[in-house]
Amino acid sequence: MAAAKEMMGWSLIQRPSFDNTTTGFQFQQNQNRFLVNPVSLPSKQKRVQLRRVAKVPVVAAVSENLVKAVPDQSDESAKFKVRAVVTVRNKNKEDFKETLMKHLDAFTDKIGRNVVLELISSEEDDKTKGPKKSRGAVLKDWSKKATVKAERVHYTAEFTVDSNFGLPGAITVTNKHQQEFFLESITVEGFACGPLHFSCNSWVQSNRDHPAKRIFFSNQPYLPKETPKGLKSLREKELRDIRGNGKGVRKLSDRIYDFDVYNDLGNPDRGVDFARPTLGGKEIPYPRRCRTGRLPTETDLQAESRVEKPMPTYVPRDEQFEESKQNAFSAGRLRAVLHNLLPQLKASISAYNRNINSFADIDDLYKEGLLLKLGLQDEAMKNLPLPKMVTKIQESSEGLLKYETPKVVSRDKFAWLRDDEFARQALAGVNPVNIERIAVFPPVSKLDPEMYGPQESALKEEHIASQLNGMTVQQALEENKLFMVDYHDLYLPFLDRINALDGRKSYATRTIFFLTPSGTLKPIAIELSLPHTAPCSRSKRVVTPPVDATSNWIWQLAKAHVCSNDAGVHQLVNHWLRTHACMEPFILAAHRQLSAMHPIFKLLDPHMRYTLEINGLARQSLINADGVIESCFTPGRYCMELSAAAYRSWRFDKEGLPADLIRRGIAVPDPTQPHGLKLLIEDYPYASDGLLIWDAIENWVRTYVNHYYPNSSLIHNDRELQCWYHESIHVGHADTSHEDWWPTLNTPDDLVSILTTIIWLASAQHAALNFGQYPYGGYVPNRPPLMRRLIPEENDPEYANFVADPQKYFLSALPSLVQATKFMAVVDTLSTHSPDEEYLGERQQPSTWSGDSEIVEAFFGFAAEIRLVEMEIEKRNGDHRLKNRCGAGVLPYELLAPSSDPGVTCRGVPNSVSI
């Protein structure tokens, strides 16, 4: 009885006050003692002190209706009441069906079709050897609050439990309504330790569709072997349910995470032109994606049938965009242009799908809009059944498909033409991760010479000797002054097929840069390669900086082809493959193998948000056959095969920032430097800012890991952790699982390295590659996503036209007006932050996401470190010595500045790959 008295709160504890103003509880935990701070809850009850109840062996009550001891006829235990406050998030907008179902649920709730909660104790029942359970408690006042318009609505449920019940470690929820609801959190009040928090953030389905009870664990983290006896079976059951059985077609309401190959990009039932090879397997290695289980196509049983817009494709229900994110995404130009407008305009404007005739044509896209520029405004509006939304836009004074002026030309309209800006963007643009130091000159190809011709480069010392400020080539190599962006080996195997496509022309490019004394790069040579089957004079060509008018235009065309190569590698390899596709296996395995109460799952949770959904949307309308990526980028229908070719050289152990910088020869280990590295290009904004964030992430992860794993034996014996990492590699990345470069997971340091890399890729690396797409690529001449003409040589028929009007030839090589606008629509949407974005150093329920007070405090320390990083980045952007980020008309480098407002801002580091 003494133990029961202690648990039930004989010691004086101040209880919270209650009113209807806030949503939760606040508490602090010092070692084993809880200090409860009074906060508000949605009820109008009086504030009272915890008191004894006469003639009852145990506790008194928080209020008359909340915690009241109930006399028990036996002497074994007393019963008492506790209350759960349940926070449900409403939708801001409901369709007719949802509104109807909501009213029906409000009615049936009165007659027993309600929501029932059950407390599960952390303790095992001595008699049943199962967890102790309370009786079910019904959520009160659901019908009364059905018409409440607030974003969050609070309900209560009262439980009667024995004094020897122990502390609840889980809650089951049964939804007897017809409609799902979003359960944000549950707080249980009435136990002596203070409020108990359950972070749910999940859709609870009707038991009509999903009969099993939903299980939610408290915010207290447990390693598998530390799991309280009462929760062990539930922990295992929840993971089994989430894994599924690998069979059947997934329903949109399912919460099942499983793996599959990329066999859903093509649509062979539409015709042979829409068939695409399966990515994933021995023939074409690739990471795995989330399984949907859709039936095969009629034409090819190995290809999965497609679900086209506007029908949704499957991802587990809790991975789908929340409402504000969905609204922001749907309202973007991606949907407005691609799904509502272009298909209806296609027939009418095909005759107008003309070249860009002048730079004024491009400027007018920001001033007037596409239809005004094409002279189609009145005709198109009268003859086409355009959506009302589009019509309203057009009726306003702003032209249809009008865009904001991209930042790259907002300060200096002609900066993109200059060599220094072309080079600066290799260090501080949207794709700053391909620049590498040249160790051997001339560079040598690694491709098979029997298939792709001689491995030797056409670059010679005489091409660059005059550009080295008096140095010899050997001196420049020894002093680390020569750098390169090399796309030769990736593009060359595809060029025959790419250049056979209608309206697509490409080279395999290499660009050589010299590091000047001022710390900036200078492009000094561009090598343009075609397949060795081309005429001998054309297979390899070197273009050097101009000396006259003609060579100036040839140089501009060469830079445009480099940028087109760069745009393709950026989108298909660095952005899609390395941050989207390669992260998906780790996310799937985390859900399948790590319990929600596992501390590592709690650490990774904010860094997995929305990734499966955005990847599913990408497979549906971006990277699919005839999708946006194929339409907008030079490789066309071979885009994803090029991405798969890059995966063959992908290495997880080189994806962390320090390892990547060392691999590219941009940095060398130096223990005397702040980050343990010395940058060979000191003014490298992506690297120098990135190292600040990398260190902050690594410090946070190390603190977290060492807290739960003080020794290696805990790593070895954590079955869930080992299963997660094993499945990530051997199932999610099955095609590379045999490689010996995969890091081992044996020690806390191993885990710190693996987790830091994953969080870096999901947050900072993705942000650096994504949110500058419109600011830099929205002005198409700066980074043309595709090229339509090669550079003419003197004996070519086109050469005379080129010499007669070089500007016209240059513009005709760029995408057409409609192609440019379609691309601008895509990158505009992809560069947009949604209103519900969570940035690095932020997370939902920041004070209660973990029940471990030391970890919560450490997280606030991490958030403070991230704020210091932002202040340092702002300081650097004002330092005139750093010419790659500060100067006349130079854009500051803010892509790794952690915070941002909504919209296209060219800054902000979200926690996860969410767009």
PDB file of C-alpha atoms in Angstrom, residues 19 33 193 388 623 652 697 903:
ATOM      1  CA  ASP A  19      -9.486  26.873 -18.706  1.00  0.00           C
ATOM      2  CA  ARG A  33      11.321  14.129  -9.832  1.00  0.00           C
ATOM      3  CA  CYS A 193       4.283  12.105 -12.064  1.00  0.00           C
ATOM      4  CA  LYS A 388     -12.151  29.278 -63.875  1.00  0.00           C
ATOM      5  CA  ILE A 623      10.171  11.405 -63.868  1.00  0.00           C
ATOM      6  CA  PHE A 652      26.937   6.153 -49.207  1.00  0.00           C
ATOM      7  CA  ILE A 697      24.180  18.233 -37.000  1.00  0.00           C
ATOM      8  CA  GLY A 903       7.412  31.081 -51.142  1.00  0.00           C
TER       9      GLY A 903
END
